[in-house]
Every structure is written in C-alpha cells, then in structure tokens.
Coordinates of C-alpha atoms in Angstrom, one line a residue:
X210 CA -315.2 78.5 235.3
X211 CA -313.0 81.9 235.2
X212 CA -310.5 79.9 237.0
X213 CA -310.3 77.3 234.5
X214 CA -310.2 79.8 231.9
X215 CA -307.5 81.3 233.4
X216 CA -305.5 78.4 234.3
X217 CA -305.8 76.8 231.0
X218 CA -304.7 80.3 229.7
X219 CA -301.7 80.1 231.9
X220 CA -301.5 76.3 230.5
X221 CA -301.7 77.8 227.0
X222 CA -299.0 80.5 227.4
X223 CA -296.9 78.0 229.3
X224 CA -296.6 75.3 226.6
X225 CA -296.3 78.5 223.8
X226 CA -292.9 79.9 225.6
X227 CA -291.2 76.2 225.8
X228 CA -292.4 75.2 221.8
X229 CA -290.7 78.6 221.2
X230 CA -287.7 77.7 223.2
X231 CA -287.7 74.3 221.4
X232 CA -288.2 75.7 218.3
X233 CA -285.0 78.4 219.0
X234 CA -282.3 75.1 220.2
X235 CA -283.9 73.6 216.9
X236 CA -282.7 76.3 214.6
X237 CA -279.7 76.9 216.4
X238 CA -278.1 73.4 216.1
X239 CA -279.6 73.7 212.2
X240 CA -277.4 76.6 211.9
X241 CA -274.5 75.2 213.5
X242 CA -274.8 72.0 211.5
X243 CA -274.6 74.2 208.5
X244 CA -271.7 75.6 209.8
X245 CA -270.1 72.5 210.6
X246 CA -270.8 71.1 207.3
X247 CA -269.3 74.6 205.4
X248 CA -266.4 74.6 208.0
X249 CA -265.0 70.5 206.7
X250 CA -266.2 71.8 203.0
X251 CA -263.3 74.6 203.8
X252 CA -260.9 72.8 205.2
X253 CA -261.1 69.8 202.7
X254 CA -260.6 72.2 200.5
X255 CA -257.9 73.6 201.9
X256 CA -255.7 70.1 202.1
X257 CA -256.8 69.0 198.5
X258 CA -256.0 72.7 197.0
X259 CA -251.9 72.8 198.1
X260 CA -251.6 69.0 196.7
X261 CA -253.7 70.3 193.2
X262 CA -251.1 73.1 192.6
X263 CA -248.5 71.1 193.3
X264 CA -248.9 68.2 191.4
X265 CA -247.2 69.5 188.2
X266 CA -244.1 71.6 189.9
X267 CA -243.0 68.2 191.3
X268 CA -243.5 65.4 189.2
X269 CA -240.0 65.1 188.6
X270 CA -239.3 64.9 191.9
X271 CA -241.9 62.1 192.5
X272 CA -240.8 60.4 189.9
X273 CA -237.2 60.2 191.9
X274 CA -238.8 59.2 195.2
X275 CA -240.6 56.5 193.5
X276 CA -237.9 55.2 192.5
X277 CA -235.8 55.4 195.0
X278 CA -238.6 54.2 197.2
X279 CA -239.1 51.0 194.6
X280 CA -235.7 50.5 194.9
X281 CA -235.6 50.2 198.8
X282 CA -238.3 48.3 198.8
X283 CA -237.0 45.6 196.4
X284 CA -233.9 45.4 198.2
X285 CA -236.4 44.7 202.1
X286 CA -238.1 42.5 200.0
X287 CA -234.6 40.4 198.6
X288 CA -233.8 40.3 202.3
X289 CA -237.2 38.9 204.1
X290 CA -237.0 36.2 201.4
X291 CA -233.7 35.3 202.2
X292 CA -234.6 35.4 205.8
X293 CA -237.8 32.9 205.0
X294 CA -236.0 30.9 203.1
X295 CA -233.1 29.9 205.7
X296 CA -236.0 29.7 208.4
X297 CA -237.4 26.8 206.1
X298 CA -234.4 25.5 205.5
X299 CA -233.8 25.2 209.0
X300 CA -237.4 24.2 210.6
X301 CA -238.8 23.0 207.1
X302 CA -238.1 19.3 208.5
X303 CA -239.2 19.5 212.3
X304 CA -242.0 18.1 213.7
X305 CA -244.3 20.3 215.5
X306 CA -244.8 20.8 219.2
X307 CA -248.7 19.5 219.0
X308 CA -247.4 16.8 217.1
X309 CA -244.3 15.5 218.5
X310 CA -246.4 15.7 222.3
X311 CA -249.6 13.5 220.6
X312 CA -247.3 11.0 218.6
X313 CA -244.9 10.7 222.1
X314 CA -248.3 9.9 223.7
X315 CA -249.4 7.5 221.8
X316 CA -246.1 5.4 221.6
X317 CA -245.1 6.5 225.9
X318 CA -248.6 6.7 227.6
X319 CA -248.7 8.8 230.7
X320 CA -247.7 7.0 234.2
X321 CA -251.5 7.9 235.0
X322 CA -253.0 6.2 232.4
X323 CA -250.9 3.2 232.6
X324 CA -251.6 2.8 236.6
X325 CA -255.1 2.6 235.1
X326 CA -255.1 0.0 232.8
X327 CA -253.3 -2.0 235.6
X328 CA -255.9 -0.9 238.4
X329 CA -258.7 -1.9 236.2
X330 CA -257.2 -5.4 234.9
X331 CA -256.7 -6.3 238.8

C-alpha cells in the first residue's frame, strides 16, 4: 500500500515535470511565432516604405521609362509579327508530317501489309 502510494507519487511527479516541459516548448514556439510574425510585419514594411516615399520624387522619371519601355516593346512586337507572318507564308501551304505519313499510307500500303493480303488470298 505505502509502495503504491509512493510509486504513484513518483508517477504523479513524473508526469507533472514533462506537462511542465511541454507546456515551456509550447510557449516558446508561441513566442517565436510572434516574433516571426513581427519580424515579416518589419520587413514588409521596410520594402513597401522606400517604394511609398518615392513614388512622387520620380514620377517623371517613370513616366520616361514607360515610355521608352512601350516603345521597345512595340517595336519586339512589329518584329515577331513579321517573323509569323513569313513563317505562314512559307509553311501556311504544307501538309503536315501526321498527315502526309497517313494519306501516303493509304494511297502506298506498307510492303507488310501487302504480303498479307496476298498470303491470305492464297
């Protein structure tokens, strides 16, 4: 009975020390998520203050680059559509590879299949 006690005790005191250890990694990753979550809070608002400020000192300058990058643009666009263009004037007419192989099929059957028609007519 005494030794139940005690070892039930011992149970007791065991089970108290690891819910306090659980309970102590519990808080600590609580407090490290918090700091996580304050650190990216920080550092967004680190990137999105420099871009805030200066958004008015140069809007002329962004106005320049668009258009020079609008410009740029239009002329890599006038090109690739030159550059379709002569592709489908060049390949617009040609048949294609799956279709030139079943149409040359049809009208030239294989040497296999025409041993067969003869093997199986004999």
């Amino acid at each position: 009975s005494k030794e139940e006690r005690y070892s039930l005790k011992q149970q007791i005191d065991r089970l108290q020390e690891e819910v306090e250890k659980q309970y102590q990694l519990y808080r600590n990753e609580a407090d490290a998520r918090k700091m996580l979550i304050s650190d990216i809070i920080e550092l967004k608002y680190r990137v999105d203050a420099p871009a805030m400020k200066s958004d008015n000192s140069t809007e002329k300058d962004d106005t320049t680059l668009i258009k020079f990058k609008l410009n740029k643009t239009k002329e890599d666009l006038a090109k690739l559509q030159d550059k379709l263009n002569e592709v489908l004037a060049d390949y617009g007419d040609v048949v294609p590879r799956r279709e030139y192989e079943r149409i040359e099929a049809l009208v030239h059957p294989s040497p296999d299949f025409r041993c067969s028609e003869k093997c199986s007519s004999i």
